[in-house]
PDB file of C-alpha atoms in Angstrom:
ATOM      1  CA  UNK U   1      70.540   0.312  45.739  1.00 44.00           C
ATOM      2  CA  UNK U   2      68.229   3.139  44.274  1.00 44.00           C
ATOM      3  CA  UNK U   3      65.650   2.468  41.493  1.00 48.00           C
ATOM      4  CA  UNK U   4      65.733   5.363  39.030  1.00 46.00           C
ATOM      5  CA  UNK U   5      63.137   3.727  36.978  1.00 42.00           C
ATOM      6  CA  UNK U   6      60.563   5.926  38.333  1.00 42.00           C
ATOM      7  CA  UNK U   7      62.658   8.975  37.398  1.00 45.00           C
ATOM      8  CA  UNK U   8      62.768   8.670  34.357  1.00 44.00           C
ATOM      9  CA  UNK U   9      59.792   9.337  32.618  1.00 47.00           C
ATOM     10  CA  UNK U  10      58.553   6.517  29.622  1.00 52.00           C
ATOM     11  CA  UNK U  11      58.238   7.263  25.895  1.00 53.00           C
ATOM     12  CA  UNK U  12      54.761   7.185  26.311  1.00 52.00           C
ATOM     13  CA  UNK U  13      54.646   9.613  29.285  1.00 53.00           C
ATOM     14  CA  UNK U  14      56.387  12.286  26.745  1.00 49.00           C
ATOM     15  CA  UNK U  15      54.212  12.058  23.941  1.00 47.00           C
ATOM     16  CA  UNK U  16      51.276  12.695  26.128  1.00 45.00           C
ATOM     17  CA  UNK U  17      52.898  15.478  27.747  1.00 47.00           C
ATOM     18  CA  UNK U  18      53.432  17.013  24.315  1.00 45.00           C
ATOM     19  CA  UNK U  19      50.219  16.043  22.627  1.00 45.00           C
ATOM     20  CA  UNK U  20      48.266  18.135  26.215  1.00 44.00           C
ATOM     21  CA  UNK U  21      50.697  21.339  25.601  1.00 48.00           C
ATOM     22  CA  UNK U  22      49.861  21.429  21.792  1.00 45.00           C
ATOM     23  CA  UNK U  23      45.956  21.175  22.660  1.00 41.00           C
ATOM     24  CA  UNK U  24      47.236  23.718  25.176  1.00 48.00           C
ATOM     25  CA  UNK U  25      48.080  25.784  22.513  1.00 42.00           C
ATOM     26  CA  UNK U  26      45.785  25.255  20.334  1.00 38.00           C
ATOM     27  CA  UNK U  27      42.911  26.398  22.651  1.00 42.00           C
ATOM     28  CA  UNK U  28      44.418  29.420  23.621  1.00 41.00           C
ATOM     29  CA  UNK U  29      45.206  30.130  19.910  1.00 42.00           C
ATOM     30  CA  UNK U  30      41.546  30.035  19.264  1.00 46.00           C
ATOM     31  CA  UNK U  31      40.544  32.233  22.303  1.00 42.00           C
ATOM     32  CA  UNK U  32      42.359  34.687  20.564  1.00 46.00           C
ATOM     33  CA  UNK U  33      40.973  34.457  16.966  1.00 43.00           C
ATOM     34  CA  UNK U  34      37.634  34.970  18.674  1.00 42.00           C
ATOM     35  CA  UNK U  35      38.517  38.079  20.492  1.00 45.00           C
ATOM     36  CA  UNK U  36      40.744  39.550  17.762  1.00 43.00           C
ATOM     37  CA  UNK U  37      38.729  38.139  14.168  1.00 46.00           C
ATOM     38  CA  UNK U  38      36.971  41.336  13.357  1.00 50.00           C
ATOM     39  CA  UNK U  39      33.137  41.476  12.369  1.00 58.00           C
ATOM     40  CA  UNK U  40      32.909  39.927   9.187  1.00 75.00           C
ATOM     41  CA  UNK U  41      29.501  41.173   8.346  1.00 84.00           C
ATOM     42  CA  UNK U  42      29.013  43.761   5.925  1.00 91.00           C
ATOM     43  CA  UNK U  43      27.354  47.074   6.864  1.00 94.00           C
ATOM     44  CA  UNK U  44      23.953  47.486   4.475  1.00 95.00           C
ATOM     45  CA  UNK U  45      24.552  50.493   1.372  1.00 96.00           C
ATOM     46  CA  UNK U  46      21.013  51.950   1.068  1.00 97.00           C
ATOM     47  CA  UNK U  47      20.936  54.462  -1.829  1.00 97.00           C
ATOM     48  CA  UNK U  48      19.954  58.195  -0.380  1.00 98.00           C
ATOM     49  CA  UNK U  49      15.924  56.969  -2.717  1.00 96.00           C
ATOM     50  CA  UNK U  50      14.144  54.023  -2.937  1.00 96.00           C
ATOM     51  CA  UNK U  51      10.530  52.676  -4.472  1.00 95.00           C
ATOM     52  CA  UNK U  52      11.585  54.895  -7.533  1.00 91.00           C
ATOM     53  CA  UNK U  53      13.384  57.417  -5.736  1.00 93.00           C
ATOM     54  CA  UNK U  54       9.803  58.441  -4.729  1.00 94.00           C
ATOM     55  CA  UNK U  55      10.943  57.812  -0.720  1.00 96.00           C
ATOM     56  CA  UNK U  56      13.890  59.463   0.956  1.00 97.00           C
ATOM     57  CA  UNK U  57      16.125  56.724   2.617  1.00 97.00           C
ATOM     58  CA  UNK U  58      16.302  58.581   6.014  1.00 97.00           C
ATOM     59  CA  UNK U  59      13.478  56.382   8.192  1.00 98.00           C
ATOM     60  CA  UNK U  60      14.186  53.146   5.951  1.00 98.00           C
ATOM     61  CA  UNK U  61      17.959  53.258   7.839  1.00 97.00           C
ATOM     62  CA  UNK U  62      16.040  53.576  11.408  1.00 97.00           C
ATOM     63  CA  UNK U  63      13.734  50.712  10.443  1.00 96.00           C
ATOM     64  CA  UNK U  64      16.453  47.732   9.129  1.00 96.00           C
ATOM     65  CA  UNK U  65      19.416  46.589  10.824  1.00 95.00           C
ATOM     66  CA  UNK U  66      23.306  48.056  10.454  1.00 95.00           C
ATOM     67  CA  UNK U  67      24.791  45.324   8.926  1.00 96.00           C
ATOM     68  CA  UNK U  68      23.824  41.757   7.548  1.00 95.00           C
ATOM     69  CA  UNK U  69      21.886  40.632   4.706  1.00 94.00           C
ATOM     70  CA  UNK U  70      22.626  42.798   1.491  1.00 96.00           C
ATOM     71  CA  UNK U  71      20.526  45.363   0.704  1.00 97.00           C
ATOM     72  CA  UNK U  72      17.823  44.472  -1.551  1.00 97.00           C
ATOM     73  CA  UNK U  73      15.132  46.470  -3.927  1.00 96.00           C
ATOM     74  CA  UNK U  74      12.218  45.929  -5.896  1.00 91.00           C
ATOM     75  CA  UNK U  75       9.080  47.624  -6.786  1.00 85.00           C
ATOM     76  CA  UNK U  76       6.186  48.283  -9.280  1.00 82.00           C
ATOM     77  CA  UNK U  77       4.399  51.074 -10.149  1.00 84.00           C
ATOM     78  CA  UNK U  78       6.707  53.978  -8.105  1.00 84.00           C
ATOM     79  CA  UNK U  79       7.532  55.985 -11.234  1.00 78.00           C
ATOM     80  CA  UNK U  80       5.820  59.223 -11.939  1.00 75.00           C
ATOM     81  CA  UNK U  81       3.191  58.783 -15.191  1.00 69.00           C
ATOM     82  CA  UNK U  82       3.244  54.826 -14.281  1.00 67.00           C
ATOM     83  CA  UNK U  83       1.064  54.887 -11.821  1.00 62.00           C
ATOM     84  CA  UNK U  84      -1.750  52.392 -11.786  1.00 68.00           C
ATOM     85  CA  UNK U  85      -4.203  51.871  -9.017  1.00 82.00           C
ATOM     86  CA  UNK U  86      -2.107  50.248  -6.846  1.00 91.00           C
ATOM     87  CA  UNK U  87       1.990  50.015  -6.508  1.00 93.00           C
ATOM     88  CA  UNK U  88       4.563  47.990  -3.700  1.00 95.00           C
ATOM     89  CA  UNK U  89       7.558  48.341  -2.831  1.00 96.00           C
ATOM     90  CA  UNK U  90      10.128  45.783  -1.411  1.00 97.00           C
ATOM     91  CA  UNK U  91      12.677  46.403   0.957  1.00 98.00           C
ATOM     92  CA  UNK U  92      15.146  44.256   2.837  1.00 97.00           C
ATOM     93  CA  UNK U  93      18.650  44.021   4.755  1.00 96.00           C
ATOM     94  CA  UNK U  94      20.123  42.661   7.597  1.00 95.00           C
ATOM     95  CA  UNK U  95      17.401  40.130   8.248  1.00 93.00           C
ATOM     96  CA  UNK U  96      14.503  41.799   8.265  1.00 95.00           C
ATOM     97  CA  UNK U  97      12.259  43.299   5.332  1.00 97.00           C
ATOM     98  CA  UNK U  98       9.878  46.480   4.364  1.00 98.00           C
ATOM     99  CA  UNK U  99       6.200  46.084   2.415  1.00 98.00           C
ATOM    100  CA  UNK U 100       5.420  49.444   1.043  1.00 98.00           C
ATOM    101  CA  UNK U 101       2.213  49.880  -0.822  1.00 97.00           C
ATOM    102  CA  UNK U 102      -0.410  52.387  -1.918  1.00 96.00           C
ATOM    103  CA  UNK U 103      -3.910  51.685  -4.111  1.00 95.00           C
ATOM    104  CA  UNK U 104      -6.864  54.589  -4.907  1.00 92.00           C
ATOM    105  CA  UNK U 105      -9.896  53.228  -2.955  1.00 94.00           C
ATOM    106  CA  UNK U 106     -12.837  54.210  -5.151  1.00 90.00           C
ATOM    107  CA  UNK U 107     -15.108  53.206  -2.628  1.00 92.00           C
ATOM    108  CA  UNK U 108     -17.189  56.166  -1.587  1.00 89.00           C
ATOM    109  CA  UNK U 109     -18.609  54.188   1.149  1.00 92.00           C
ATOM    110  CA  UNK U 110     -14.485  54.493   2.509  1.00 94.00           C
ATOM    111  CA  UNK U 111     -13.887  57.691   3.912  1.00 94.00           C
ATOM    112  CA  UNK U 112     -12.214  59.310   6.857  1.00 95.00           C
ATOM    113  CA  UNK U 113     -14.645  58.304   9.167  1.00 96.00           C
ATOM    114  CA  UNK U 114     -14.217  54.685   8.055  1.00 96.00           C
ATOM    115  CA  UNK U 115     -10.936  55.528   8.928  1.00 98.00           C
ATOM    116  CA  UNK U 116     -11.361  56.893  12.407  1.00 97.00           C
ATOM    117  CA  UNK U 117     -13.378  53.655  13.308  1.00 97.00           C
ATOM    118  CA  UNK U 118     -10.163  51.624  12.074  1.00 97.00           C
ATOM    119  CA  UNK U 119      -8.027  53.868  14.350  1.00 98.00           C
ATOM    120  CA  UNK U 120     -10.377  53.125  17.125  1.00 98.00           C
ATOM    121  CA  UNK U 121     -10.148  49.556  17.015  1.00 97.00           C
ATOM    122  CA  UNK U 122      -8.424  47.669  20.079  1.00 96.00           C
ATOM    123  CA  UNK U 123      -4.734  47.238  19.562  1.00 94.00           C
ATOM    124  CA  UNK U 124      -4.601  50.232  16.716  1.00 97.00           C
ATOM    125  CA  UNK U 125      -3.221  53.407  17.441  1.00 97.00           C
ATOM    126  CA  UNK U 126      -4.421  56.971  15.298  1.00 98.00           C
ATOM    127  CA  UNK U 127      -2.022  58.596  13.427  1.00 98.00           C
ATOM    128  CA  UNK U 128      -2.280  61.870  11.149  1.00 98.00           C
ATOM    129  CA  UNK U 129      -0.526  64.008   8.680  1.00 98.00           C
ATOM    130  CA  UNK U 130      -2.401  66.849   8.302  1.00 98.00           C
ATOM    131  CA  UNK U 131      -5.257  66.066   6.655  1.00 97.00           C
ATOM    132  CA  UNK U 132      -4.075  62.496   5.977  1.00 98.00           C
ATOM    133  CA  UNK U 133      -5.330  60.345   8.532  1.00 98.00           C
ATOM    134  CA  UNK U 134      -4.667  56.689   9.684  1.00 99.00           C
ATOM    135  CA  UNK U 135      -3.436  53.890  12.174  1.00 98.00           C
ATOM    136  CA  UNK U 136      -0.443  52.159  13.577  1.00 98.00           C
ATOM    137  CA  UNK U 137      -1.559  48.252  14.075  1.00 96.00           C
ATOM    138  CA  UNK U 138       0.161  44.893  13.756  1.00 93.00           C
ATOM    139  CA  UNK U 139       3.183  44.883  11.942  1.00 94.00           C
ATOM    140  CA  UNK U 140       2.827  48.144  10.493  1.00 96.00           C
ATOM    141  CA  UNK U 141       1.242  51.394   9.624  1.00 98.00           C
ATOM    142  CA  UNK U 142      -1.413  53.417   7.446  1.00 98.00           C
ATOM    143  CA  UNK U 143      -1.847  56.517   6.337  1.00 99.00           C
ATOM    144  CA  UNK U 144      -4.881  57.756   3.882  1.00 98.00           C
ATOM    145  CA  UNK U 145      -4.899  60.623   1.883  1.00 97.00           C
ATOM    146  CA  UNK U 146      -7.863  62.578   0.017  1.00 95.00           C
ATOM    147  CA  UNK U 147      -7.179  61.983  -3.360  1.00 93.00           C
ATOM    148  CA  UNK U 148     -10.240  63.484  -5.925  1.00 88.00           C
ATOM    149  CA  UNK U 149     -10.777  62.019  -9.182  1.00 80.00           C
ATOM    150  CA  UNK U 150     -11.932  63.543 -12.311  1.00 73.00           C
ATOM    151  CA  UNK U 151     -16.195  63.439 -12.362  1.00 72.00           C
ATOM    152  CA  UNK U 152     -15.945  64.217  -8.875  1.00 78.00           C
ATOM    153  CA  UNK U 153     -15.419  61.102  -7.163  1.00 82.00           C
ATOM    154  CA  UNK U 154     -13.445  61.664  -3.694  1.00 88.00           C
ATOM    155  CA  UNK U 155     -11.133  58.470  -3.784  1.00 92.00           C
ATOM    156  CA  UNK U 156      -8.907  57.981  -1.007  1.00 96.00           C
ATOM    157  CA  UNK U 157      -5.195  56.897  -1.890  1.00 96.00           C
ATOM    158  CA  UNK U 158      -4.155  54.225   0.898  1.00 98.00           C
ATOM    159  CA  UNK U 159      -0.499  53.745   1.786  1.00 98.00           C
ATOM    160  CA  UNK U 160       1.006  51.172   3.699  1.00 98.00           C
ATOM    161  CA  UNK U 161       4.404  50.187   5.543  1.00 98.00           C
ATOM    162  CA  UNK U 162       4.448  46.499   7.140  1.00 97.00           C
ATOM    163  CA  UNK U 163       7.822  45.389   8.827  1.00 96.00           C
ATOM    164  CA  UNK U 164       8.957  41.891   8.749  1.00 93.00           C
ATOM    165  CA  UNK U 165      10.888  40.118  10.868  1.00 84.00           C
ATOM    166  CA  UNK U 166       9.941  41.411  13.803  1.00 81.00           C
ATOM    167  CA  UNK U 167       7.417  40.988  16.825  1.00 76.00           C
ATOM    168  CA  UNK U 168       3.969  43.677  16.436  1.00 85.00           C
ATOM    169  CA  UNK U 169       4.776  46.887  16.928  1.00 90.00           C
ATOM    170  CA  UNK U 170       3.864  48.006  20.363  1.00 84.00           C
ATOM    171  CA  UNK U 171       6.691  50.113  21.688  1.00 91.00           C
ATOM    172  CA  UNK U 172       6.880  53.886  21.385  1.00 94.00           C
ATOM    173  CA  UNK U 173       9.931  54.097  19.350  1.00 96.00           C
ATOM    174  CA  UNK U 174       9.297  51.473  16.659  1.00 95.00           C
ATOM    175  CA  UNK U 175       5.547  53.417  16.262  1.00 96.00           C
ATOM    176  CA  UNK U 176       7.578  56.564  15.846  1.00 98.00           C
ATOM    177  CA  UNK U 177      10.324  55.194  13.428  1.00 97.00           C
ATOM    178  CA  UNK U 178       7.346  53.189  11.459  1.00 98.00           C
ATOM    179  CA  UNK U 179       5.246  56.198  10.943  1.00 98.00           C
ATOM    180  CA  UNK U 180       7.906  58.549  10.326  1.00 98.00           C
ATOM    181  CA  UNK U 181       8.597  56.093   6.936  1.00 98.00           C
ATOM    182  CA  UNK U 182       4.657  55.764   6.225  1.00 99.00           C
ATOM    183  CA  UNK U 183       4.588  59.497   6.406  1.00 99.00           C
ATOM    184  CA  UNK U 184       7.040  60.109   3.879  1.00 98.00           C
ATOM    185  CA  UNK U 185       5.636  57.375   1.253  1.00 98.00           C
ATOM    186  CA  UNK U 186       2.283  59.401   1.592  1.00 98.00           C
ATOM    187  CA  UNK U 187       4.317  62.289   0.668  1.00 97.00           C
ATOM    188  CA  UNK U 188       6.260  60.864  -2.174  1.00 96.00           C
ATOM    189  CA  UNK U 189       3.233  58.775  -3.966  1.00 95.00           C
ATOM    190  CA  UNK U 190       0.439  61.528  -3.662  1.00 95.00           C
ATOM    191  CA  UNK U 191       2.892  64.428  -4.804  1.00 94.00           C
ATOM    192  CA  UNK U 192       4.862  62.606  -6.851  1.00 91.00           C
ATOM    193  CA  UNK U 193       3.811  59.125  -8.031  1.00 92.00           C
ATOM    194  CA  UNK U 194      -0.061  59.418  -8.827  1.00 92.00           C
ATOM    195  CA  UNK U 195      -0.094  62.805  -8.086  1.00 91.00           C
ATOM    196  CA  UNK U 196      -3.479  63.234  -5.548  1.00 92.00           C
ATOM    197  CA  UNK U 197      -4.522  67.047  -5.373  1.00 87.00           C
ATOM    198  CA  UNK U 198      -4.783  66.570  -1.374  1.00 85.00           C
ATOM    199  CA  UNK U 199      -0.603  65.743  -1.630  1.00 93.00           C
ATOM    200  CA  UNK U 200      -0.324  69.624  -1.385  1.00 91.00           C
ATOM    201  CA  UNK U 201      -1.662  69.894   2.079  1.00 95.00           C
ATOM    202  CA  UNK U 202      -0.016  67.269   3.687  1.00 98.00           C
ATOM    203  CA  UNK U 203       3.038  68.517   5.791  1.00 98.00           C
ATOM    204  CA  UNK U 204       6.675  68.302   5.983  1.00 97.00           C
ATOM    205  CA  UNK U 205       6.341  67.607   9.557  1.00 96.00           C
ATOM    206  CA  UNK U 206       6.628  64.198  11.918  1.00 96.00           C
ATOM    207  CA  UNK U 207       3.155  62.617  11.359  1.00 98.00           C
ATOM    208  CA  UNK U 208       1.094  63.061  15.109  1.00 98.00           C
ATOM    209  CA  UNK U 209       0.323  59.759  16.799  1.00 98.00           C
ATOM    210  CA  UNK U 210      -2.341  59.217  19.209  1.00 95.00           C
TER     211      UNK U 210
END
């Protein structure tokens, strides 16, 4: 006589059965909300200004991420007739952030040549905008711009743009997108926000590096 015990598979046997083709399921299910769940994060909405609407936009979009972390402003002293003798400017998205500041060295003992020797220093790399010279080092970049005073005193206005969030700055294109921006805040303070006579002969052009 057969023994169709074996045949005939146990409660138990079933529930497993169905409890392995629901995780089944379940797994594949989730497969395909990671391949089909679209990007959640949001792109960044920069304003065409910043700093006072004393700096066009155009190099800040190069510098910080597509999307992420909400745009965010805030600065001091970047309005025309509020100019003190120094000003920043904060700017972040996406994870990573933007130090822009200038300040009137009244130093006469500061000059261009005190700037060359900067430049010349190991791991800095000379940069110029016309007359406007400076250095791309670190995290960041300068620019320095002739900026007279009334009794004759030849102050230099210093501008600065530092990037966070990143390693130093040592490839080409990072040096070119971070003194493209630095070039265009020394445009926008000296003409602009403090108003340097020297702002009239610096360029519209790419700033020269090396």
């Amino acid at each position: 006589m057969r023994d169709d015990a074996t045949a005939v598979p146990s409660g138990g046997s079933k529930r497993k059965k169905i409890a392995f083709a629901a995780l089944g399921v379940l797994v594949v299910a989730g497969v395909g909300v990671a391949v089909f769940l679209p990007d959640e994060e949001p792109a960044l909405s920069i304003p065409a200004r910043v700093c006072g609407e004393a700096v066009p936009t155009a190099h800040v979009k190069s510098l910080l991420p597509e999307k992420g972390e909400a745009f965010e402003e805030g600065s001091v002293f970047f309005t025309a007739g509020t100019a003190g003798g120094t000003g920043k400017c904060e700017l972040s998205g996406g994870g990573r952030s933007l130090a822009i500041k200038y300040s009137r060295i009244q130093d006469p003992a500061y000059d261009q040549e005190r700037v060359r020797s900067e430049a010349a220093k190991p791991g800095n790399t000379r940069l110029s905008l016309g007359p406007a010279e400076g250095y791309i080092g670190g995290y960041g970049a300068s620019l320095f711009v002739g900026c007279p005073y009334a009794g004759g005193r030849k102050d230099l206005l210093a501008v600065s743009v530092a990037v966070g969030g990143i390693s130093k700055i040592t490839d080409s294109a990072m040096q070119v997108r971070v003194s493209a921006l630095t070039a265009d805040v020394a445009r926008g303070v000296a003409r602009d926000v403090v108003g340097c006579e020297g702002a009239a002969d610096l360029p519209d052009s790419a700033p020269k590096i090396g």
